[in-house]
mmCIF file of C-alpha atoms in Angstrom:
data_model
loop_
_atom_site.group_PDB
_atom_site.id
_atom_site.type_symbol
_atom_site.label_atom_id
_atom_site.label_comp_id
_atom_site.label_asym_id
_atom_site.label_seq_id
_atom_site.Cartn_x
_atom_site.Cartn_y
_atom_site.Cartn_z
ATOM 1 C CA PRO A 17 -37.900 -16.483 21.857
ATOM 2 C CA GLN A 18 -39.981 -13.900 20.061
ATOM 3 C CA ALA A 19 -38.266 -11.083 18.232
ATOM 4 C CA SER A 20 -38.850 -7.695 19.780
ATOM 5 C CA SER A 21 -40.897 -5.222 17.815
ATOM 6 C CA PRO A 22 -39.461 -2.027 16.470
ATOM 7 C CA GLN A 23 -41.588 -0.053 18.902
ATOM 8 C CA ALA A 24 -40.292 -1.949 21.839
ATOM 9 C CA SER A 25 -36.712 -1.616 20.767
ATOM 10 C CA SER A 26 -36.944 2.056 19.873
ATOM 11 C CA PRO A 27 -36.208 4.642 22.545
ATOM 12 C CA GLN A 28 -39.136 6.183 24.374
ATOM 13 C CA ALA A 29 -40.526 9.500 23.295
ATOM 14 C CA GLY A 30 -38.924 12.421 24.956
ATOM 15 C CA ALA A 31 -35.933 10.398 26.213
ATOM 16 C CA PRO A 32 -32.477 11.792 25.396
ATOM 17 C CA GLN A 33 -30.909 10.163 22.443
ATOM 18 C CA ALA A 34 -27.768 8.242 23.331
ATOM 19 C CA GLY A 35 -24.779 8.827 21.064
ATOM 20 C CA PRO A 36 -22.989 6.088 19.217
ATOM 21 C CA PRO A 37 -21.079 3.745 21.526
ATOM 22 C CA GLN A 38 -17.485 4.787 22.234
ATOM 23 C CA VAL A 39 -15.048 2.131 21.153
ATOM 24 C CA ALA A 40 -11.780 2.135 23.177
ATOM 25 C CA ALA A 41 -8.714 2.502 21.014
ATOM 26 C CA PRO A 42 -6.441 -0.492 21.183
ATOM 27 C CA ALA A 43 -3.309 0.080 23.336
ATOM 28 C CA VAL A 44 -0.268 0.704 21.224
ATOM 29 C CA ALA A 45 2.677 -1.344 22.444
ATOM 30 C CA ALA A 46 5.815 0.720 23.126
ATOM 31 C CA GLU A 47 8.391 0.226 20.476
ATOM 32 C CA PRO A 48 11.411 -1.503 21.984
ATOM 33 C CA SER A 49 14.552 0.638 22.056
ATOM 34 C CA ARG A 50 17.055 -0.177 19.400
ATOM 35 C CA VAL A 51 19.930 0.751 21.811
ATOM 36 C CA PRO A 52 21.034 -2.204 23.927
ATOM 37 C CA GLY A 53 20.709 -1.836 27.658
ATOM 38 C CA TRP A 54 24.433 -2.258 28.276
ATOM 39 C CA LEU A 55 25.171 0.582 25.861
ATOM 40 C CA GLN A 56 22.675 2.889 27.586
ATOM 41 C CA THR A 57 24.263 2.131 30.948
ATOM 42 C CA GLY A 58 27.748 2.691 29.539
ATOM 43 C CA ALA A 59 26.732 6.019 28.016
ATOM 44 C CA ALA A 60 25.183 7.170 31.299
ATOM 45 C CA TRP A 61 28.365 6.344 33.175
ATOM 46 C CA SER A 62 30.583 7.829 30.457
ATOM 47 C CA TRP A 63 29.359 11.391 30.705
ATOM 48 C CA ARG A 64 29.528 11.229 34.496
ATOM 49 C CA LEU A 65 33.100 9.981 34.298
ATOM 50 C CA LEU A 66 33.941 12.735 31.821
ATOM 51 C CA LEU A 67 32.619 15.360 34.237
ATOM 52 C CA LEU A 68 34.628 13.767 37.043
ATOM 53 C CA ALA A 69 37.770 13.746 34.897
ATOM 54 C CA ALA A 70 37.257 17.406 33.997
ATOM 55 C CA ALA A 71 36.864 18.314 37.676
ATOM 56 C CA LEU A 72 40.031 16.381 38.568
ATOM 57 C CA TYR A 73 41.909 18.129 35.754
ATOM 58 C CA VAL A 74 40.856 21.544 37.033
ATOM 59 C CA ILE A 75 41.903 20.600 40.563
ATOM 60 C CA ALA A 76 45.275 19.361 39.281
ATOM 61 C CA ARG A 77 45.851 22.612 37.393
ATOM 62 C CA VAL A 78 45.005 24.683 40.469
ATOM 63 C CA ILE A 79 47.398 22.593 42.579
ATOM 64 C CA SER A 80 50.101 23.003 39.937
ATOM 65 C CA VAL A 81 49.706 26.788 39.965
ATOM 66 C CA LEU A 82 49.720 26.873 43.769
ATOM 67 C CA SER A 83 52.475 24.294 44.165
ATOM 68 C CA ILE A 84 54.661 26.720 46.123
ATOM 69 C CA VAL A 85 51.894 26.707 48.779
ATOM 70 C CA VAL A 86 50.550 23.170 48.406
ATOM 71 C CA VAL A 87 53.917 21.405 48.709
ATOM 72 C CA PRO A 88 54.977 23.095 52.007
ATOM 73 C CA CYS A 89 51.517 22.522 53.480
ATOM 74 C CA THR A 90 51.642 18.851 52.493
ATOM 75 C CA ALA A 91 55.107 18.493 54.015
ATOM 76 C CA ALA A 92 53.870 20.200 57.193
ATOM 77 C CA LEU A 93 50.946 17.779 57.367
ATOM 78 C CA LEU A 94 53.223 14.735 57.049
ATOM 79 C CA LEU A 95 55.691 16.066 59.617
ATOM 80 C CA THR A 96 52.817 16.861 61.962
ATOM 81 C CA ALA A 97 51.676 13.248 61.667
ATOM 82 C CA LEU A 98 55.199 12.244 62.675
ATOM 83 C CA LEU A 99 55.532 14.648 65.630
ATOM 84 C CA GLN A 100 51.963 14.815 66.923
ATOM 85 C CA PRO A 101 52.206 11.545 68.934
ATOM 86 C CA LEU A 102 55.181 13.048 70.796
ATOM 87 C CA LYS A 103 53.142 16.133 71.615
ATOM 88 C CA ALA A 104 50.281 13.941 72.844
ATOM 89 C CA ARG A 105 52.668 12.111 75.197
ATOM 90 C CA LEU A 106 53.958 15.403 76.569
ATOM 91 C CA ARG A 107 50.384 16.541 77.175
ATOM 92 C CA ARG A 108 49.640 13.317 79.050
ATOM 93 C CA ALA A 109 52.784 13.971 81.109
ATOM 94 C CA GLY A 110 51.192 17.212 82.356
ATOM 95 C CA LEU A 111 52.635 19.900 80.077
ATOM 96 C CA PRO A 112 50.299 22.656 78.794
ATOM 97 C CA GLY A 113 49.423 22.718 75.129
ATOM 98 C CA LEU A 114 51.758 25.549 74.134
ATOM 99 C CA ALA A 115 54.690 24.154 76.144
ATOM 100 C CA ALA A 116 54.167 20.682 74.673
ATOM 101 C CA THR A 117 54.134 22.163 71.160
ATOM 102 C CA TRP A 118 57.368 24.079 71.664
ATOM 103 C CA CYS A 119 59.063 21.069 73.268
ATOM 104 C CA THR A 120 58.008 18.899 70.331
ATOM 105 C CA LEU A 121 59.391 21.350 67.796
ATOM 106 C CA LEU A 122 62.605 21.808 69.781
ATOM 107 C CA ILE A 123 63.154 18.055 70.013
ATOM 108 C CA GLY A 124 62.634 17.742 66.271
ATOM 109 C CA ALA A 125 64.996 20.660 65.618
ATOM 110 C CA LEU A 126 67.637 19.162 67.934
ATOM 111 C CA VAL A 127 67.475 15.807 66.159
ATOM 112 C CA LEU A 128 67.725 17.476 62.750
ATOM 113 C CA GLY A 129 70.508 19.793 63.918
ATOM 114 C CA GLY A 130 72.419 16.883 65.432
ATOM 115 C CA LEU A 131 72.258 15.012 62.130
ATOM 116 C CA VAL A 132 73.459 18.084 60.248
ATOM 117 C CA MET A 133 76.380 18.576 62.641
ATOM 118 C CA LEU A 134 77.298 14.894 62.482
ATOM 119 C CA VAL A 135 77.246 14.900 58.702
ATOM 120 C CA THR A 136 79.243 18.143 58.546
ATOM 121 C CA ASN A 137 81.907 16.873 60.943
ATOM 122 C CA ARG A 138 82.280 13.574 59.126
ATOM 123 C CA VAL A 139 82.546 15.315 55.759
ATOM 124 C CA SER A 140 85.254 17.605 57.144
ATOM 125 C CA ALA A 141 87.121 14.648 58.653
ATOM 126 C CA ASP A 142 86.838 12.304 55.660
ATOM 127 C CA TYR A 143 87.287 14.822 52.853
ATOM 128 C CA PRO A 144 91.125 14.811 52.875
ATOM 129 C CA ALA A 145 91.134 11.013 52.741
ATOM 130 C CA LEU A 146 88.618 11.152 49.899
ATOM 131 C CA VAL A 147 90.841 13.548 47.938
ATOM 132 C CA THR A 148 93.905 11.360 48.477
ATOM 133 C CA GLU A 149 92.111 8.178 47.478
ATOM 134 C CA THR A 150 90.590 9.931 44.460
ATOM 135 C CA ARG A 151 94.032 10.972 43.216
ATOM 136 C CA HIS A 152 95.266 7.420 43.665
ATOM 137 C CA THR A 153 92.262 6.041 41.784
ATOM 138 C CA THR A 154 92.730 8.607 39.003
ATOM 139 C CA THR A 155 96.349 7.513 38.586
ATOM 140 C CA GLN A 156 95.226 3.896 38.338
ATOM 141 C CA VAL A 157 92.557 4.778 35.769
ATOM 142 C CA GLU A 158 95.083 6.693 33.648
ATOM 143 C CA ALA A 159 97.489 3.736 33.770
ATOM 144 C CA TRP A 160 94.666 1.359 32.848
ATOM 145 C CA LEU A 161 93.571 3.520 29.914
ATOM 146 C CA SER A 162 97.122 3.831 28.654
ATOM 147 C CA GLY A 163 97.452 0.043 28.446
ATOM 148 C CA PRO A 164 95.678 -2.448 26.199
ATOM 149 C CA PRO A 165 93.147 -2.410 24.709
ATOM 150 C CA PHE A 166 92.659 1.400 24.860
ATOM 151 C CA HIS A 167 96.284 2.632 24.543
ATOM 152 C CA LEU A 168 95.287 6.180 25.475
ATOM 153 C CA LYS A 169 98.050 8.591 26.390
ATOM 154 C CA SER A 170 97.995 10.332 29.725
ATOM 155 C CA SER A 171 98.379 13.614 27.920
ATOM 156 C CA SER A 172 95.063 13.036 26.154
ATOM 157 C CA VAL A 173 93.295 12.553 29.462
ATOM 158 C CA GLN A 174 94.943 15.662 30.895
ATOM 159 C CA THR A 175 93.943 17.638 27.793
ATOM 160 C CA ALA A 176 90.325 16.550 28.270
ATOM 161 C CA LEU A 177 90.441 17.727 31.870
ATOM 162 C CA ASN A 178 92.021 21.044 30.881
ATOM 163 C CA ASN A 179 89.241 21.692 28.353
ATOM 164 C CA ILE A 180 86.703 22.130 31.156
ATOM 165 C CA PRO A 181 87.615 25.803 31.888
ATOM 166 C CA GLY A 182 87.459 26.594 28.168
ATOM 167 C CA TYR A 183 84.026 25.011 27.925
ATOM 168 C CA LEU A 184 82.805 27.067 30.868
ATOM 169 C CA SER A 185 84.089 30.307 29.345
ATOM 170 C CA LYS A 186 82.450 29.578 25.984
ATOM 171 C CA HIS A 187 79.131 28.731 27.610
ATOM 172 C CA LYS A 188 79.100 31.540 30.140
ATOM 173 C CA ALA A 189 75.497 32.452 29.398
ATOM 174 C CA LEU A 190 74.383 28.872 30.011
ATOM 175 C CA VAL A 191 76.248 28.737 33.303
ATOM 176 C CA GLU A 192 74.842 32.105 34.398
ATOM 177 C CA GLY A 193 71.345 30.975 33.516
ATOM 178 C CA THR A 194 71.836 27.838 35.555
ATOM 179 C CA VAL A 195 73.058 29.896 38.511
ATOM 180 C CA VAL A 196 70.084 32.265 38.249
ATOM 181 C CA ALA A 197 67.689 29.331 38.062
ATOM 182 C CA GLY A 198 69.410 27.780 41.057
ATOM 183 C CA GLY A 199 69.018 31.028 42.989
ATOM 184 C CA LYS A 200 65.324 31.125 42.185
ATOM 185 C CA ILE A 201 64.917 27.542 43.331
ATOM 186 C CA ALA A 202 66.812 28.349 46.544
ATOM 187 C CA ALA A 203 64.549 31.344 47.225
ATOM 188 C CA GLU A 204 61.440 29.237 46.666
ATOM 189 C CA PHE A 205 62.871 26.508 48.890
ATOM 190 C CA PHE A 206 63.535 28.797 51.850
ATOM 191 C CA GLY A 207 60.181 30.523 51.411
ATOM 192 C CA GLY A 208 58.446 27.163 51.421
ATOM 193 C CA LEU A 209 60.500 26.097 54.441
ATOM 194 C CA VAL A 210 59.312 29.099 56.459
ATOM 195 C CA LEU A 211 55.701 28.465 55.438
ATOM 196 C CA MET A 212 56.033 24.783 56.339
ATOM 197 C CA ILE A 213 57.341 25.614 59.827
ATOM 198 C CA PHE A 214 54.471 28.027 60.535
ATOM 199 C CA VAL A 215 51.827 25.595 59.290
ATOM 200 C CA MET A 216 53.379 22.726 61.225
ATOM 201 C CA PHE A 217 53.449 24.782 64.438
ATOM 202 C CA PHE A 218 49.751 25.598 64.311
ATOM 203 C CA LEU A 219 48.780 22.078 63.237
ATOM 204 C CA ILE A 220 50.613 20.597 66.208
ATOM 205 C CA LYS A 221 49.292 23.228 68.607
ATOM 206 C CA ASP A 222 45.676 23.624 67.454
ATOM 207 C CA GLY A 223 45.048 20.596 65.261
ATOM 208 C CA ASP A 224 41.982 19.451 67.208
ATOM 209 C CA ARG A 225 40.505 22.951 67.284
ATOM 210 C CA ILE A 226 41.098 23.423 63.550
ATOM 211 C CA TRP A 227 39.346 20.121 62.814
ATOM 212 C CA SER A 228 36.419 21.027 65.076
ATOM 213 C CA TRP A 229 36.072 24.348 63.244
ATOM 214 C CA LEU A 230 36.108 22.606 59.866
ATOM 215 C CA ILE A 231 33.205 20.328 60.778
ATOM 216 C CA SER A 232 31.304 22.912 62.845
ATOM 217 C CA GLY A 233 28.919 23.602 59.974
ATOM 218 C CA LEU A 234 27.757 19.971 59.865
ATOM 219 C CA HIS A 235 24.974 18.574 62.022
ATOM 220 C CA GLY A 236 23.479 15.261 63.038
ATOM 221 C CA GLN A 237 24.678 12.017 61.518
ATOM 222 C CA THR A 238 26.663 13.847 58.843
ATOM 223 C CA ALA A 239 28.873 15.473 61.476
ATOM 224 C CA GLY A 240 29.434 12.117 63.179
ATOM 225 C CA ARG A 241 30.385 10.402 59.937
ATOM 226 C CA VAL A 242 32.784 13.138 58.849
ATOM 227 C CA ASN A 243 34.365 13.201 62.307
ATOM 228 C CA ARG A 244 34.965 9.446 62.280
ATOM 229 C CA ALA A 245 36.294 9.589 58.723
ATOM 230 C CA GLY A 246 38.693 12.405 59.610
ATOM 231 C CA HIS A 247 40.116 10.543 62.591
ATOM 232 C CA ALA A 248 40.519 7.335 60.559
ATOM 233 C CA ALA A 249 42.276 9.250 57.769
ATOM 234 C CA TRP A 250 44.630 10.924 60.248
ATOM 235 C CA LEU A 251 45.576 7.573 61.796
ATOM 236 C CA ALA A 252 46.368 6.296 58.300
ATOM 237 C CA VAL A 253 48.788 9.197 57.740
ATOM 238 C CA VAL A 254 50.423 8.617 61.145
ATOM 239 C CA TYR A 255 50.908 4.919 60.449
ATOM 240 C CA TYR A 256 52.282 5.715 56.991
ATOM 241 C CA MET A 257 54.970 7.962 58.452
ATOM 242 C CA ARG A 258 55.959 5.281 60.967
ATOM 243 C CA GLY A 259 56.221 2.630 58.273
ATOM 244 C CA THR A 260 58.215 4.925 55.998
ATOM 245 C CA ILE A 261 60.695 5.681 58.777
ATOM 246 C CA ALA A 262 61.147 1.944 59.343
ATOM 247 C CA VAL A 263 61.859 1.406 55.623
ATOM 248 C CA ALA A 264 64.276 4.365 55.499
ATOM 249 C CA ALA A 265 66.143 3.073 58.560
ATOM 250 C CA ILE A 266 66.538 -0.354 56.940
ATOM 251 C CA HIS A 267 68.002 1.226 53.798
ATOM 252 C CA ALA A 268 70.379 3.442 55.763
ATOM 253 C CA VAL A 269 71.690 0.547 57.866
ATOM 254 C CA VAL A 270 72.225 -1.762 54.883
ATOM 255 C CA ILE A 271 73.990 0.846 52.726
ATOM 256 C CA GLY A 272 75.991 2.123 55.699
ATOM 257 C CA LEU A 273 77.239 -1.372 56.525
ATOM 258 C CA ALA A 274 78.147 -2.003 52.883
ATOM 259 C CA LEU A 275 80.161 1.228 52.733
ATOM 260 C CA TYR A 276 81.795 0.492 56.096
ATOM 261 C CA PHE A 277 82.990 -2.978 55.081
ATOM 262 C CA MET A 278 84.309 -1.565 51.805
ATOM 263 C CA GLY A 279 86.325 0.991 53.757
ATOM 264 C CA ALA A 280 84.779 3.866 51.829
ATOM 265 C CA PRO A 281 84.889 7.432 53.170
ATOM 266 C CA LEU A 282 81.825 9.484 54.116
ATOM 267 C CA VAL A 283 79.971 6.452 55.488
ATOM 268 C CA ILE A 284 77.744 8.371 57.916
ATOM 269 C CA PRO A 285 76.884 11.253 55.533
ATOM 270 C CA LEU A 286 75.971 8.826 52.766
ATOM 271 C CA ALA A 287 73.893 6.697 55.152
ATOM 272 C CA VAL A 288 71.999 9.804 56.316
ATOM 273 C CA LEU A 289 71.457 10.807 52.690
ATOM 274 C CA VAL A 290 70.053 7.357 51.913
ATOM 275 C CA PHE A 291 67.739 7.636 54.937
ATOM 276 C CA LEU A 292 66.335 10.964 53.744
ATOM 277 C CA ALA A 293 66.098 9.848 50.109
ATOM 278 C CA ALA A 294 64.109 6.765 51.124
ATOM 279 C CA PHE A 295 61.118 9.047 51.781
ATOM 280 C CA VAL A 296 60.866 9.281 47.983
ATOM 281 C CA PRO A 297 59.770 5.723 47.145
ATOM 282 C CA LEU A 298 61.607 3.736 44.461
ATOM 283 C CA VAL A 299 63.444 6.723 42.917
ATOM 284 C CA GLY A 300 65.038 8.291 45.994
ATOM 285 C CA LEU A 301 67.194 5.277 46.759
ATOM 286 C CA LEU A 302 68.571 5.229 43.221
ATOM 287 C CA ILE A 303 69.474 8.935 43.293
ATOM 288 C CA ALA A 304 71.243 8.700 46.661
ATOM 289 C CA GLY A 305 72.855 5.444 45.583
ATOM 290 C CA ALA A 306 74.255 7.063 42.441
ATOM 291 C CA LEU A 307 76.133 9.581 44.580
ATOM 292 C CA ALA A 308 77.409 6.787 46.824
ATOM 293 C CA ILE A 309 78.620 4.873 43.752
ATOM 294 C CA VAL A 310 80.516 7.942 42.521
ATOM 295 C CA VAL A 311 82.229 8.294 45.899
ATOM 296 C CA VAL A 312 83.119 4.596 46.035
ATOM 297 C CA LEU A 313 84.330 4.661 42.436
ATOM 298 C CA ALA A 314 86.593 7.609 43.149
ATOM 299 C CA ALA A 315 87.913 6.185 46.413
ATOM 300 C CA LYS A 316 87.983 2.393 45.969
ATOM 301 C CA GLY A 317 87.849 1.720 42.264
ATOM 302 C CA TRP A 318 85.401 0.140 39.885
ATOM 303 C CA VAL A 319 85.222 -3.267 41.575
ATOM 304 C CA ALA A 320 83.854 -1.804 44.818
ATOM 305 C CA ALA A 321 81.549 0.464 42.787
ATOM 306 C CA VAL A 322 80.093 -2.532 40.927
ATOM 307 C CA ILE A 323 79.535 -4.353 44.216
ATOM 308 C CA LEU A 324 77.740 -1.340 45.663
ATOM 309 C CA LEU A 325 75.669 -1.068 42.487
ATOM 310 C CA GLY A 326 74.538 -4.664 42.982
ATOM 311 C CA VAL A 327 73.611 -3.926 46.594
ATOM 312 C CA LEU A 328 71.576 -0.904 45.493
ATOM 313 C CA ILE A 329 69.757 -2.873 42.801
ATOM 314 C CA VAL A 330 68.813 -5.549 45.318
ATOM 315 C CA GLU A 331 67.730 -2.842 47.784
ATOM 316 C CA ASP A 332 65.583 -1.127 45.159
ATOM 317 C CA GLN A 333 63.860 -4.382 44.230
ATOM 318 C CA LEU A 334 63.290 -5.231 47.876
ATOM 319 C CA GLU A 335 61.794 -1.796 48.475
ATOM 320 C CA GLY A 336 59.431 -1.997 45.532
ATOM 321 C CA HIS A 337 58.290 -5.585 46.049
ATOM 322 C CA LEU A 338 58.776 -6.284 49.754
ATOM 323 C CA LEU A 339 59.462 -3.324 52.045
ATOM 324 C CA GLN A 340 56.944 -0.817 50.707
ATOM 325 C CA PRO A 341 54.133 -3.349 50.098
ATOM 326 C CA GLN A 342 54.682 -5.429 53.231
ATOM 327 C CA VAL A 343 55.933 -2.943 55.830
ATOM 328 C CA VAL A 344 54.111 0.233 54.748
ATOM 329 C CA GLY A 345 51.170 -1.631 53.225
ATOM 330 C CA ARG A 346 50.497 -3.633 56.381
ATOM 331 C CA VAL A 347 50.846 -0.617 58.633
ATOM 332 C CA ILE A 348 48.242 1.348 56.683
ATOM 333 C CA ARG A 349 46.253 -1.787 55.704
ATOM 334 C CA LEU A 350 46.738 -1.595 51.962
ATOM 335 C CA HIS A 351 47.247 -4.526 49.618
ATOM 336 C CA PRO A 352 50.779 -4.697 48.139
ATOM 337 C CA LEU A 353 49.350 -4.334 44.622
ATOM 338 C CA ALA A 354 47.546 -1.142 45.669
ATOM 339 C CA VAL A 355 50.807 0.247 47.063
ATOM 340 C CA ILE A 356 52.744 -0.474 43.861
ATOM 341 C CA LEU A 357 50.001 0.938 41.604
ATOM 342 C CA ALA A 358 49.654 4.048 43.782
ATOM 343 C CA LEU A 359 53.402 4.697 43.544
ATOM 344 C CA ALA A 360 53.365 4.246 39.770
ATOM 345 C CA VAL A 361 50.331 6.482 39.150
ATOM 346 C CA GLY A 362 51.526 9.177 41.558
ATOM 347 C CA GLY A 363 54.969 9.258 39.962
ATOM 348 C CA VAL A 364 53.538 9.536 36.453
ATOM 349 C CA LEU A 365 51.044 12.275 37.344
ATOM 350 C CA ALA A 366 53.116 14.497 39.635
ATOM 351 C CA GLY A 367 56.695 13.242 39.593
ATOM 352 C CA VAL A 368 58.575 13.031 42.885
ATOM 353 C CA VAL A 369 55.914 14.864 44.897
ATOM 354 C CA GLY A 370 53.227 12.578 43.507
ATOM 355 C CA ALA A 371 55.218 9.480 44.459
ATOM 356 C CA VAL A 372 55.675 10.790 47.996
ATOM 357 C CA VAL A 373 51.998 11.584 48.624
ATOM 358 C CA ALA A 374 50.419 8.798 46.545
ATOM 359 C CA ILE A 375 50.329 6.174 49.297
ATOM 360 C CA PRO A 376 49.027 8.558 52.011
ATOM 361 C CA ILE A 377 46.259 9.728 49.685
ATOM 362 C CA VAL A 378 45.187 6.169 48.881
ATOM 363 C CA ALA A 379 45.362 5.231 52.562
ATOM 364 C CA VAL A 380 43.240 8.238 53.526
ATOM 365 C CA ILE A 381 40.616 7.386 50.911
ATOM 366 C CA THR A 382 40.417 3.702 51.846
ATOM 367 C CA ARG A 383 40.115 4.486 55.555
ATOM 368 C CA ALA A 384 37.747 7.472 55.286
ATOM 369 C CA VAL A 385 35.215 6.233 52.723
ATOM 370 C CA PRO A 386 33.931 3.264 54.826
ATOM 371 C CA GLU A 387 33.421 5.601 57.786
ATOM 372 C CA LEU A 388 31.453 8.014 55.605
ATOM 373 C CA ARG A 389 29.203 5.209 54.393
ATOM 374 C CA ARG A 390 28.708 3.525 57.780
ATOM 375 C CA GLU A 391 25.419 4.299 59.524
ATOM 376 C CA ASP A 392 25.442 5.661 63.071
ATOM 377 C CA PRO A 393 24.309 3.068 65.623
ATOM 378 C CA GLY A 394 20.838 3.625 66.981
ATOM 379 C CA PRO A 395 19.951 4.264 70.635
ATOM 380 C CA GLY A 396 19.966 0.535 71.309
ATOM 381 C CA GLY A 397 23.063 -0.146 69.245
ATOM 382 C CA PRO A 398 26.587 -0.709 70.494
#
């Protein structure tokens, strides 16, 4: 082909001169991050977890400051879960709401008052026998200490006993401080008791209305989810109280039978004490059992006390590894490992109160969260 002439290749006269051709800059590849992906993900989760931990710490501090209000309200909530089914049965029987509430509270008060009267009468009846058996046991202990291998004189033991009044007189300030602290605790206890009764009354009477008011600000699917979650959480608390009563009754029967066959005094009061202490998982049985061991040691000697100690150890192990995980765990649908871990964490974080409310809190969370996440069925759904 012929080469084009300069005239032909040159632009025409009067035509606008085109600028030099624009050359596109080559795309610069993004420099890969030097931080591994797993570390970026971990860092993103870390600051969120730190914020969550800070929020939980603030909540724990507020609860600690308001413990004189939080503890009675929590106790009222648990007792309401125990008594509310009775009130529902009375309502189904035809009683009005207020009458059913008062009947429920009166029945609970009569049961509690009957237990108190029974314990008081048995203590009054068995106390003289306890004193007599304690004197006999003390004489045996003095004779045992005076023999081999101790060879202690009875006068030395009597001198040690006589030193108690002198110790009290020398440490009068310590004793007075203990009494003042005990009076403060008693005042807080009765104040909390009154608050608990008032809260329990209104929860039993107007529990449904209070819940409806709490979720009245929600609308649509959110209201439905929260309502379902609240009802599921409440059922978990009710089932927890039923399971705990079953465990406490088992402990009371076993310890009561052991004391009865040993011929120990105060069988019924100690059995009732074990029943009440069983509401404090793991630790309550040991505390009530220690008092029972002291009574048995004073009345029946060290052999019976060692036998009772063995029974209590077996009971404590059964509670921690069988009764609480299997009975309570199955009732509230928690795995035995979750029950044990909840008891341990609650006890470490908040002591006795934390151990008492740990399982209900875990049960509430595990029952409420799935309901909050579940979608409402559509118009054609079930």
